[in-house]
Short mmCIF file of C-alpha atoms in Angstrom, two decimals:
data_model
loop_
_atom_site.label_atom_id
_atom_site.label_comp_id
_atom_site.label_asym_id
_atom_site.label_seq_id
_atom_site.Cartn_x
_atom_site.Cartn_y
_atom_site.Cartn_z
CA UNK A 1 172.21 107.44 76.92
CA UNK A 2 170.41 104.67 74.92
CA UNK A 3 166.79 103.75 75.16
CA UNK A 4 165.95 100.28 76.19
CA UNK A 5 165.72 98.83 72.45
CA UNK A 6 169.45 100.16 71.80
CA UNK A 7 170.04 98.56 75.05
CA UNK A 8 168.15 95.59 74.24
CA UNK A 9 170.06 95.25 70.79
CA UNK A 10 173.72 96.12 72.08
CA UNK A 11 172.98 93.22 74.43
CA UNK A 12 171.40 90.52 72.13
CA UNK A 13 174.91 91.61 69.68
CA UNK A 14 177.09 91.15 72.60
CA UNK A 15 175.84 87.98 73.64
CA UNK A 16 175.99 86.84 70.13
CA UNK A 17 179.29 87.53 69.54
CA UNK A 18 180.34 86.59 72.54
CA UNK A 19 178.90 83.23 71.73
CA UNK A 20 180.41 82.64 68.49
CA UNK A 21 183.76 84.18 69.74
CA UNK A 22 184.03 81.54 72.11
CA UNK A 23 182.75 78.70 69.73
CA UNK A 24 185.07 80.29 66.95
CA UNK A 25 188.16 80.18 69.31
CA UNK A 26 187.38 76.39 70.17
CA UNK A 27 187.08 75.74 66.81
CA UNK A 28 190.04 77.60 65.82
CA UNK A 29 192.36 75.69 68.36
CA UNK A 30 190.91 72.68 67.88
CA UNK A 31 191.78 73.26 63.87
CA UNK A 32 195.11 74.35 64.43
CA UNK A 33 195.82 71.17 66.87
CA UNK A 34 194.17 68.84 63.89
CA UNK A 35 197.03 70.80 61.62
CA UNK A 36 199.84 69.96 64.01
CA UNK A 37 198.97 66.70 64.78
CA UNK A 38 198.63 66.10 60.26
CA UNK A 39 202.19 68.16 60.10
CA UNK A 40 203.70 65.71 62.60
CA UNK A 41 202.30 62.69 60.63
CA UNK A 42 203.41 64.14 57.50
CA UNK A 43 206.79 64.68 58.71
CA UNK A 44 207.25 61.24 60.31
CA UNK A 45 206.34 59.59 57.22
CA UNK A 46 208.51 61.71 55.12
CA UNK A 47 211.42 60.91 57.49
CA UNK A 48 210.40 57.36 57.75
CA UNK A 49 210.03 56.67 53.78
CA UNK A 50 213.22 58.76 53.21
CA UNK A 51 215.48 56.66 55.76
CA UNK A 52 213.99 53.75 54.14
CA UNK A 53 214.56 54.41 50.68
CA UNK A 54 217.72 56.63 50.38
CA UNK A 55 220.09 54.76 52.41
CA UNK A 56 220.59 51.98 49.45
CA UNK A 57 220.66 54.36 46.75
CA UNK A 58 223.46 56.20 48.54
CA UNK A 59 225.54 53.21 49.72
CA UNK A 60 225.47 52.76 45.79
CA UNK A 61 225.84 56.53 44.69
CA UNK A 62 222.90 56.37 42.64
CA UNK A 63 222.35 59.92 42.39
CA UNK A 64 219.54 59.13 39.84
CA UNK A 65 217.68 56.95 42.37
CA UNK A 66 218.23 59.68 45.28
CA UNK A 67 216.91 62.36 43.04
CA UNK A 68 213.15 60.57 41.74
CA UNK A 69 212.93 59.69 45.65
CA UNK A 70 213.67 63.26 46.80
CA UNK A 71 211.51 64.41 44.02
CA UNK A 72 208.78 62.22 44.59
CA UNK A 73 208.60 63.39 48.56
CA UNK A 74 208.49 67.08 47.12
CA UNK A 75 205.14 66.93 46.40
CA UNK A 76 203.37 68.07 49.52
CA UNK A 77 203.33 71.89 49.76
CA UNK A 78 204.57 71.77 53.38
CA UNK A 79 207.90 70.66 51.93
CA UNK A 80 210.54 73.45 51.54
CA UNK A 81 213.69 71.38 50.67
CA UNK A 82 215.31 68.17 51.49
CA UNK A 83 218.72 67.57 51.52
CA UNK A 84 220.85 64.20 51.00
CA UNK A 85 224.58 64.64 52.46
CA UNK A 86 226.81 61.87 52.05
CA UNK A 87 229.44 60.86 53.96
CA UNK A 88 232.35 61.17 52.35
CA UNK A 89 231.45 64.08 49.79
CA UNK A 90 228.64 66.57 51.49
CA UNK A 91 225.66 67.58 49.70
CA UNK A 92 224.93 64.39 47.54
CA UNK A 93 221.45 65.74 46.29
CA UNK A 94 218.76 68.21 46.97
CA UNK A 95 215.44 69.86 45.94
CA UNK A 96 214.42 73.13 46.86
CA UNK A 97 210.51 74.57 46.26
CA UNK A 98 210.72 78.16 45.03
CA UNK A 99 207.96 81.10 46.16
CA UNK A 100 206.21 80.18 42.88
CA UNK A 101 205.56 76.87 43.67
CA UNK A 102 207.91 74.91 41.42
CA UNK A 103 210.67 72.87 42.19
CA UNK A 104 214.55 73.09 41.29
CA UNK A 105 217.58 71.21 42.45
CA UNK A 106 219.89 72.54 45.15
CA UNK A 107 223.44 72.91 43.95
CA UNK A 108 225.35 74.41 46.93
CA UNK A 109 224.90 74.35 50.89
CA UNK A 110 223.19 77.63 50.94
CA UNK A 111 220.66 78.57 53.85
CA UNK A 112 217.00 77.55 53.44
CA UNK A 113 213.86 78.64 54.51
CA UNK A 114 211.55 76.57 56.94
CA UNK A 115 212.19 74.41 60.16
CA UNK A 116 214.97 71.66 59.87
CA UNK A 117 214.32 68.03 60.83
CA UNK A 118 217.94 65.99 60.44
CA UNK A 119 217.66 62.48 60.52
CA UNK A 120 220.89 60.46 59.40
CA UNK A 121 220.38 57.29 56.99
CA UNK A 122 221.95 53.77 57.91
CA UNK A 123 222.25 50.99 55.45
CA UNK A 124 221.93 47.65 56.69
CA UNK A 125 223.20 44.92 54.31
CA UNK A 126 223.04 41.19 54.91
CA UNK A 127 226.19 38.57 54.52
CA UNK A 128 226.65 35.98 52.71
CA UNK A 129 225.10 33.54 54.89
CA UNK A 130 222.21 36.27 55.36
CA UNK A 131 223.24 37.33 59.03
CA UNK A 132 222.66 40.47 59.52
CA UNK A 133 225.44 42.78 60.13
CA UNK A 134 226.11 46.25 61.50
CA UNK A 135 223.61 49.32 59.75
CA UNK A 136 226.33 51.90 58.59
CA UNK A 137 225.64 55.58 58.33
CA UNK A 138 226.11 56.30 54.90
CA UNK A 139 224.37 60.05 55.30
CA UNK A 140 222.22 62.12 56.45
CA UNK A 141 219.28 63.66 55.19
CA UNK A 142 217.96 67.59 56.03
CA UNK A 143 214.47 68.39 55.31
CA UNK A 144 212.68 71.73 56.23
CA UNK A 145 208.97 71.79 56.59
CA UNK A 146 207.09 74.87 56.19
CA UNK A 147 203.96 76.28 58.75
CA UNK A 148 202.93 78.92 56.00
CA UNK A 149 199.89 76.22 55.02
CA UNK A 150 199.14 75.87 58.58
CA UNK A 151 199.21 79.66 59.14
CA UNK A 152 196.90 80.41 55.64
CA UNK A 153 194.34 77.93 56.55
CA UNK A 154 194.57 79.24 60.24
CA UNK A 155 194.10 82.97 58.78
CA UNK A 156 191.20 81.79 56.33
CA UNK A 157 189.08 79.96 59.05
CA UNK A 158 189.55 83.23 61.16
CA UNK A 159 188.22 85.65 58.32
CA UNK A 160 185.54 82.97 57.85
CA UNK A 161 184.57 82.97 61.46
CA UNK A 162 184.92 86.87 61.57
CA UNK A 163 182.49 87.19 58.70
CA UNK A 164 180.19 84.87 60.28
CA UNK A 165 180.15 86.81 63.23
CA UNK A 166 179.55 90.09 61.44
CA UNK A 167 176.96 88.80 59.18
CA UNK A 168 175.21 87.57 62.25
CA UNK A 169 175.26 90.50 63.68
CA UNK A 170 173.71 92.29 61.24
CA UNK A 171 170.77 89.74 60.71
CA UNK A 172 170.60 90.12 64.43
CA UNK A 173 170.32 93.87 64.75
CA UNK A 174 168.12 94.40 61.65
CA UNK A 175 165.48 91.64 63.14
CA UNK A 176 165.87 92.98 66.69
CA UNK A 177 164.96 95.91 64.53
CA UNK A 178 161.65 94.75 63.09
CA UNK A 179 160.72 92.56 66.00
CA UNK A 180 160.75 95.45 69.13
CA UNK A 181 158.93 97.89 66.84
CA UNK A 182 155.98 95.22 67.80
CA UNK A 183 156.23 96.13 71.07
CA UNK A 184 158.29 99.71 71.51
CA UNK A 185 155.85 101.24 69.13
CA UNK A 186 152.84 100.73 71.37
CA UNK A 187 154.78 101.67 74.50
CA UNK A 188 155.74 104.87 72.79
CA UNK A 189 151.96 105.43 72.03
CA UNK A 190 151.37 104.86 76.19
CA UNK A 191 154.24 107.29 76.69
CA UNK A 192 152.82 110.11 74.60
CA UNK A 193 149.25 109.29 75.67
CA UNK A 194 151.04 110.12 79.47
CA UNK A 195 152.68 112.63 78.61
CA UNK A 196 149.36 114.44 76.85
CA UNK A 197 147.55 113.56 80.34
CA UNK A 198 150.42 115.05 82.68
CA UNK A 199 150.05 118.14 80.51
CA UNK A 200 146.97 118.35 79.03
CA UNK A 201 144.89 121.17 80.12
CA UNK A 202 141.61 120.07 79.76
CA UNK A 203 139.08 117.15 81.02
CA UNK A 204 139.19 115.24 77.63
CA UNK A 205 139.92 112.06 77.57
CA UNK A 206 141.77 110.79 74.51
CA UNK A 207 141.88 107.39 74.33
CA UNK A 208 144.47 105.66 72.53
CA UNK A 209 143.12 102.95 70.03
CA UNK A 210 142.51 99.54 71.40
CA UNK A 211 142.24 97.07 68.71
CA UNK A 212 144.92 95.16 69.02
CA UNK A 213 144.33 91.90 70.46
CA UNK A 214 148.03 90.82 72.23
CA UNK A 215 149.08 91.64 75.39
CA UNK A 216 149.84 95.39 74.77
CA UNK A 217 146.35 95.37 73.88
CA UNK A 218 145.38 94.38 76.89
CA UNK A 219 147.80 96.99 78.66
CA UNK A 220 146.12 99.89 76.38
CA UNK A 221 142.62 99.05 77.65
CA UNK A 222 144.07 99.45 81.12
CA UNK A 223 145.38 102.44 80.60
CA UNK A 224 142.57 103.76 78.63
CA UNK A 225 140.31 102.66 81.64
CA UNK A 226 142.96 104.24 83.73
CA UNK A 227 142.61 108.00 82.01
CA UNK A 228 138.54 107.61 82.63
CA UNK A 229 139.32 106.88 86.16
CA UNK A 230 141.69 109.61 86.90
CA UNK A 231 139.41 112.48 85.18
CA UNK A 232 136.47 111.07 87.45
CA UNK A 233 138.71 111.45 90.48
CA UNK A 234 139.68 114.63 89.14
CA UNK A 235 136.08 115.75 89.20
CA UNK A 236 135.01 114.31 92.38
CA UNK A 237 138.77 116.47 94.01
CA UNK A 238 137.38 119.37 92.28
CA UNK A 239 133.85 119.06 93.66
CA UNK A 240 135.10 117.98 97.43
CA UNK A 241 137.58 121.09 96.69
CA UNK A 242 134.89 123.45 95.97
CA UNK A 243 132.84 121.82 99.22
CA UNK A 244 136.10 122.13 101.04
CA UNK A 245 136.07 126.19 100.00
CA UNK A 246 132.77 126.59 100.82
CA UNK A 247 133.24 125.00 103.95
CA UNK A 248 136.47 126.99 104.86
CA UNK A 249 134.56 130.06 104.24
CA UNK A 250 131.54 129.09 106.50
CA UNK A 251 134.16 127.93 109.31
CA UNK A 252 135.85 131.03 108.66
CA UNK A 253 132.98 133.21 109.40
CA UNK A 254 131.61 130.83 112.46
CA UNK A 255 135.27 131.46 113.93
CA UNK A 256 135.06 134.99 113.45
CA UNK A 257 131.59 135.28 114.81
CA UNK A 258 132.32 133.05 117.75
CA UNK A 259 135.65 135.34 118.42
CA UNK A 260 133.35 138.29 118.79
CA UNK A 261 131.39 136.64 120.71
CA UNK A 262 134.07 135.00 123.23
CA UNK A 263 135.14 139.09 123.60
CA UNK A 264 131.51 140.00 124.21
CA UNK A 265 131.24 137.45 126.98
CA UNK A 266 134.77 138.75 127.93
CA UNK A 267 133.58 142.23 128.65
CA UNK A 268 130.17 141.43 129.82
CA UNK A 269 132.15 139.41 132.36
CA UNK A 270 134.37 142.41 133.63
CA UNK A 271 131.03 144.37 133.39
CA UNK A 272 129.41 142.21 135.59
CA UNK A 273 132.42 141.75 138.25
CA UNK A 274 132.44 146.05 137.91
CA UNK A 275 129.13 146.21 138.47
CA UNK A 276 129.55 143.34 141.40
CA UNK A 277 131.98 145.45 142.88
CA UNK A 278 129.72 149.01 142.97
CA UNK A 279 126.70 147.17 144.37
CA UNK A 280 128.91 145.60 146.94
CA UNK A 281 130.68 149.26 147.45
CA UNK A 282 127.36 150.70 147.45
CA UNK A 283 126.12 148.48 150.17
CA UNK A 284 129.66 149.20 152.36
CA UNK A 285 129.34 152.97 152.05
CA UNK A 286 125.90 153.01 153.07
CA UNK A 287 126.63 151.75 157.00
CA UNK A 288 129.10 154.45 157.29
CA UNK A 289 127.06 157.13 155.47
CA UNK A 290 124.00 155.72 157.52
CA UNK A 291 126.17 156.35 161.35
CA UNK A 292 127.54 160.22 159.93
CA UNK A 293 124.46 160.77 159.34
CA UNK A 294 122.69 159.88 162.21
CA UNK A 295 125.21 161.45 164.28
CA UNK A 296 125.22 164.54 162.57
CA UNK A 297 121.45 164.47 163.44
CA UNK A 298 122.10 164.14 167.03
CA UNK A 299 124.82 166.80 167.17
CA UNK A 300 122.43 169.23 165.48
CA UNK A 301 119.59 168.85 167.75
CA UNK A 302 122.10 168.86 170.95
CA UNK A 303 123.17 172.01 168.63
CA UNK A 304 119.75 173.81 169.12
CA UNK A 305 119.37 172.92 172.14
CA UNK A 306 122.11 174.64 173.67
CA UNK A 307 121.22 177.66 171.01
CA UNK A 308 117.68 177.82 172.16
CA UNK A 309 119.01 178.01 175.91
CA UNK A 310 121.77 180.43 175.43
CA UNK A 311 119.23 182.57 173.47
CA UNK A 312 116.70 182.49 176.73
CA UNK A 313 119.57 183.35 179.07
CA UNK A 314 118.60 180.11 181.20
CA UNK A 315 121.64 178.19 179.86
CA UNK A 316 123.35 176.07 182.65
CA UNK A 317 126.96 174.11 183.41
CA UNK A 318 125.19 170.93 182.91
CA UNK A 319 123.60 171.42 179.40
CA UNK A 320 126.97 172.81 178.25
CA UNK A 321 128.47 169.68 179.65
CA UNK A 322 126.40 167.40 177.89
CA UNK A 323 126.41 169.28 175.19
CA UNK A 324 130.36 168.69 174.42
CA UNK A 325 130.03 165.30 175.54
CA UNK A 326 127.20 164.84 173.03
CA UNK A 327 129.45 166.86 170.16
CA UNK A 328 132.80 164.55 170.82
CA UNK A 329 130.93 161.68 170.65
CA UNK A 330 128.90 163.00 167.35
CA UNK A 331 132.27 164.01 166.11
CA UNK A 332 134.27 160.91 166.60
CA UNK A 333 131.19 158.70 164.75
CA UNK A 334 131.28 161.26 162.11
CA UNK A 335 134.99 161.51 161.42
CA UNK A 336 135.75 157.54 161.52
CA UNK A 337 132.32 156.46 159.49
CA UNK A 338 133.70 159.35 157.15
CA UNK A 339 137.52 158.08 156.73
CA UNK A 340 135.79 154.75 156.05
CA UNK A 341 133.88 155.66 153.51
CA UNK A 342 136.60 158.07 152.19
CA UNK A 343 138.89 154.85 151.97
CA UNK A 344 136.11 152.54 150.22
CA UNK A 345 135.63 155.29 147.70
CA UNK A 346 139.19 155.42 147.28
CA UNK A 347 139.75 151.85 146.93
CA UNK A 348 136.66 151.64 144.60
CA UNK A 349 137.76 154.38 142.67
CA UNK A 350 141.33 153.19 141.78
CA UNK A 351 140.52 149.71 141.34
CA UNK A 352 137.77 150.88 138.96
CA UNK A 353 139.49 153.16 137.12
CA UNK A 354 142.40 150.36 136.41
CA UNK A 355 139.57 148.31 135.20
CA UNK A 356 137.88 150.19 132.71
CA UNK A 357 140.75 152.36 131.28
CA UNK A 358 143.58 148.98 130.83
CA UNK A 359 145.99 152.05 131.31
CA UNK A 360 149.76 150.94 131.99
CA UNK A 361 151.10 152.48 134.94
CA UNK A 362 154.12 152.33 137.85
CA UNK A 363 152.70 150.71 140.48
CA UNK A 364 153.58 149.27 144.09
CA UNK A 365 151.93 145.62 144.15
CA UNK A 366 151.67 145.25 147.79
CA UNK A 367 149.59 147.99 148.32
CA UNK A 368 147.67 147.44 144.88
CA UNK A 369 146.74 143.87 146.06
CA UNK A 370 145.31 144.95 149.81
CA UNK A 371 143.35 147.28 147.56
CA UNK A 372 142.37 144.92 145.38
CA UNK A 373 141.22 142.70 148.57
CA UNK A 374 139.72 145.60 150.03
CA UNK A 375 137.22 146.05 147.36
CA UNK A 376 136.40 142.44 147.62
CA UNK A 377 135.20 142.87 151.46
CA UNK A 378 131.55 143.13 150.45
CA UNK A 379 131.73 139.58 149.03
CA UNK A 380 134.21 137.93 151.57
CA UNK A 381 132.44 139.63 155.03
CA UNK A 382 129.00 137.31 154.02
CA UNK A 383 131.43 133.91 153.88
CA UNK A 384 133.93 132.61 156.85
CA UNK A 385 137.08 132.88 154.47
CA UNK A 386 139.86 134.99 155.77
CA UNK A 387 142.23 136.24 152.66
CA UNK A 388 146.04 136.97 154.28
CA UNK A 389 148.62 138.67 151.69
CA UNK A 390 152.18 137.67 152.10
CA UNK A 391 154.00 140.01 149.52
CA UNK A 392 157.31 141.43 150.14
CA UNK A 393 157.33 145.95 150.18
CA UNK A 394 158.86 147.59 147.59
CA UNK A 395 157.73 145.49 144.51
CA UNK A 396 157.39 147.86 141.65
CA UNK A 397 155.42 146.85 138.40
CA UNK A 398 155.46 148.70 135.59
CA UNK A 399 152.14 146.49 133.57
CA UNK A 400 148.36 147.22 133.70
CA UNK A 401 147.00 147.23 137.41
CA UNK A 402 143.72 147.09 136.05
CA UNK A 403 144.40 143.47 134.17
CA UNK A 404 146.46 142.44 137.37
CA UNK A 405 142.99 143.51 139.41
CA UNK A 406 140.80 141.31 137.51
CA UNK A 407 143.35 137.99 137.91
CA UNK A 408 143.51 138.61 141.36
CA UNK A 409 139.74 139.35 142.05
CA UNK A 410 138.52 136.32 139.52
CA UNK A 411 141.33 133.61 141.33
CA UNK A 412 139.99 134.86 145.10
CA UNK A 413 135.90 134.78 144.02
CA UNK A 414 136.87 131.50 142.18
CA UNK A 415 138.20 130.16 145.43
CA UNK A 416 134.91 131.85 147.14
CA UNK A 417 132.80 130.16 145.06
CA UNK A 418 134.66 126.59 144.16
CA UNK A 419 136.67 125.69 147.16
CA UNK A 420 134.44 126.36 150.30
CA UNK A 421 130.79 125.80 151.06
CA UNK A 422 128.53 128.45 152.55
CA UNK A 423 129.30 128.12 156.08
CA UNK A 424 132.80 126.29 155.70
CA UNK A 425 135.67 128.15 156.97
CA UNK A 426 138.86 128.94 154.91
CA UNK A 427 142.09 130.56 153.84
CA UNK A 428 143.11 131.90 151.02
CA UNK A 429 146.77 133.53 150.68
CA UNK A 430 148.26 135.30 148.51
CA UNK A 431 152.07 134.79 148.38
CA UNK A 432 154.53 137.04 146.10
CA UNK A 433 158.15 136.39 145.49
CA UNK A 434 160.69 138.35 143.48
CA UNK A 435 163.21 135.97 141.24
CA UNK A 436 165.31 138.47 139.54
CA UNK A 437 163.30 140.17 136.79
CA UNK A 438 159.86 138.23 137.46
CA UNK A 439 157.78 137.68 140.03
CA UNK A 440 155.85 134.76 140.85
CA UNK A 441 152.39 134.83 142.43
CA UNK A 442 150.84 131.75 144.65
CA UNK A 443 147.12 131.63 145.14
CA UNK A 444 146.62 128.94 147.25
CA UNK A 445 143.59 127.92 149.54
CA UNK A 446 143.01 125.10 152.08
CA UNK A 447 139.22 123.83 150.50
CA UNK A 448 137.69 121.14 148.57
CA UNK A 449 140.22 121.29 145.81
CA UNK A 450 139.93 120.07 141.70
CA UNK A 451 138.98 116.81 140.38
CA UNK A 452 141.53 115.00 138.52
CA UNK A 453 139.41 114.40 135.64
CA UNK A 454 138.75 118.89 135.69
CA UNK A 455 142.54 119.56 136.27
CA UNK A 456 143.67 119.48 132.53
CA UNK A 457 140.13 121.96 131.67
CA UNK A 458 140.08 124.36 134.39
CA UNK A 459 141.16 127.29 132.24
CA UNK A 460 139.20 126.09 129.22
CA UNK A 461 136.00 128.49 128.34
CA UNK A 462 133.16 127.72 129.59
CA UNK A 463 134.32 124.91 131.65
CA UNK A 464 132.63 125.06 135.48
CA UNK A 465 131.23 123.44 137.96
CA UNK A 466 128.15 125.44 138.75
CA UNK A 467 126.34 125.73 135.89
CA UNK A 468 122.81 126.93 136.27
CA UNK A 469 124.14 128.64 139.57
CA UNK A 470 125.60 131.38 138.43
CA UNK A 471 129.20 130.03 137.29
CA UNK A 472 129.75 131.16 133.38
CA UNK A 473 133.17 129.30 133.33
CA UNK A 474 134.86 132.25 131.94
CA UNK A 475 136.64 133.40 135.03
CA UNK A 476 140.04 131.26 134.83
CA UNK A 477 139.63 131.43 131.36
CA UNK A 478 139.95 135.24 131.49
CA UNK A 479 142.92 134.45 133.70
CA UNK A 480 144.65 132.40 131.23
CA UNK A 481 144.31 134.54 128.38
CA UNK A 482 145.14 138.07 130.55
CA UNK A 483 148.64 136.38 131.93
CA UNK A 484 149.65 134.91 128.36
CA UNK A 485 148.46 137.89 126.33
CA UNK A 486 148.51 140.64 128.56
CA UNK A 487 151.45 140.30 131.02
CA UNK A 488 153.64 137.82 128.87
CA UNK A 489 153.56 135.75 131.55
CA UNK A 490 152.24 131.90 132.45
CA UNK A 491 149.90 130.03 134.84
CA UNK A 492 149.30 126.94 136.32
CA UNK A 493 147.63 124.83 138.56
CA UNK A 494 148.05 122.05 140.90
CA UNK A 495 145.63 120.52 143.14
CA UNK A 496 145.31 117.13 145.28
CA UNK A 497 140.98 116.60 145.81
CA UNK A 498 140.27 117.67 149.57
CA UNK A 499 143.57 119.47 150.38
CA UNK A 500 142.97 122.37 148.30
CA UNK A 501 144.61 124.03 145.40
CA UNK A 502 147.29 126.20 144.27
CA UNK A 503 147.35 128.73 141.44
CA UNK A 504 150.91 129.92 140.57
CA UNK A 505 151.40 133.25 137.81
CA UNK A 506 154.73 133.43 136.46
CA UNK A 507 155.34 137.58 135.35
CA UNK A 508 157.65 140.13 134.09
CA UNK A 509 158.19 142.77 136.58
CA UNK A 510 157.80 145.37 133.32
CA UNK A 511 155.01 143.84 131.07
CA UNK A 512 156.48 143.34 127.19
CA UNK A 513 155.39 146.01 125.19
CA UNK A 514 152.91 144.78 122.51
CA UNK A 515 154.31 146.04 119.07
CA UNK A 516 150.97 145.45 117.34
CA UNK A 517 148.83 147.31 119.69
CA UNK A 518 151.25 150.39 119.26
CA UNK A 519 150.98 150.47 115.83
CA UNK A 520 147.58 150.38 116.03
CA UNK A 521 147.66 153.19 118.54
CA UNK A 522 149.75 154.97 116.33
CA UNK A 523 147.42 154.46 113.04
CA UNK A 524 144.13 155.30 115.18
CA UNK A 525 146.41 158.65 116.40
CA UNK A 526 147.70 159.56 113.18
#
């Protein structure tokens, strides 16, 4: 590829050559036209003179005169030959120009080079009375003209023009080569400076000499100013990068601390939920255990009285009948309350173990939801809220029951705490539908509903409407994280203010295996 300098030189040479070529072509055409006109005038003049002078000499058969006239006309170099023919004798006289320029006589009617021009020779004689007679053709003249002079002149002009164009092109190339150095040498310095700036490993600024006082000097000074500006920018960028790196490290540490704090808060929320469950179950168990204990005391007292009567030998039928009635009633109370306490303990044990162990197992969904709701009765019985379950039987899940209990507990208690006032009547419905390998669980209440500005934030951590009243803002965030991470499902919410809210949970019947957790567990056991 040509550089700009080479292309400029070539462009100027082509332009000059074209201009000179067009000019030379026009000059060549004009010269050729002038030579043709001059040659035509020469032909006309020669023929006119011959037609004027030859007829009388030929009429008198004066050969010497004819030869002199022909020789005189042969002076121009364009004439090749002149041949005079008599009507009776044929070739009367003739002259021929030889190749060396000499003129010789033509003795025979041989072929002659050049372009022949034929003209008749007419003799006019006046009568005795001076009246003009009819012209008499006494012969003809044949003149051969040559274009050699015209062609030679045109060829010489072409050579002169070509030489002139070549000489001007050489002068132009030399002038451009010298003059363009004034521009391209500083540009080369700028180019080398740019390459050095782009590839330089250090921050040293090597400024170009700027002692020129022309436009290129201004460009060089501008380039040096740009170099200094770039160095300043690089320094600021490096300082900013160092600050950003330090900030990133601080941010990473803060994020790690935040995640640990969030995990701690989540764990604390779970333990607090479990603690509330323990307190509620303990309170619930206290009543049936107390009734059973009282019934056992009454039965023991009645037994001691009957035993004393038997020992004293004064037992009566009425005593035995009264004792049997007391024993039957006490036994019934003991059995009923012991069964109630055993049911509460069983439900609490299952829920508590699931929430603590995080174990995965197969379980029947409807029974498990009933157990979770039963464990919430200590909280629910203090309200006027009823919980109904609409779940088909025989829906089996291979999943994490403890996490599911946490989800159901948080959603139910969220409805209790936020959807209803302390004395409001309400209803919570837990509906389940199976859709192939997935289940859809819908927890719906007919409470206050969620404000539109809070609807998109309910799953964010630490978002609560009961700040300072025991609300942590983590309940629904735990639900969202468990559904997304633990179960591989999703949870959405919809609500109309004043018409309640509906939480829709979608999860697979078989929870996907967490490969990361499996690998970590394998490394732990290894």
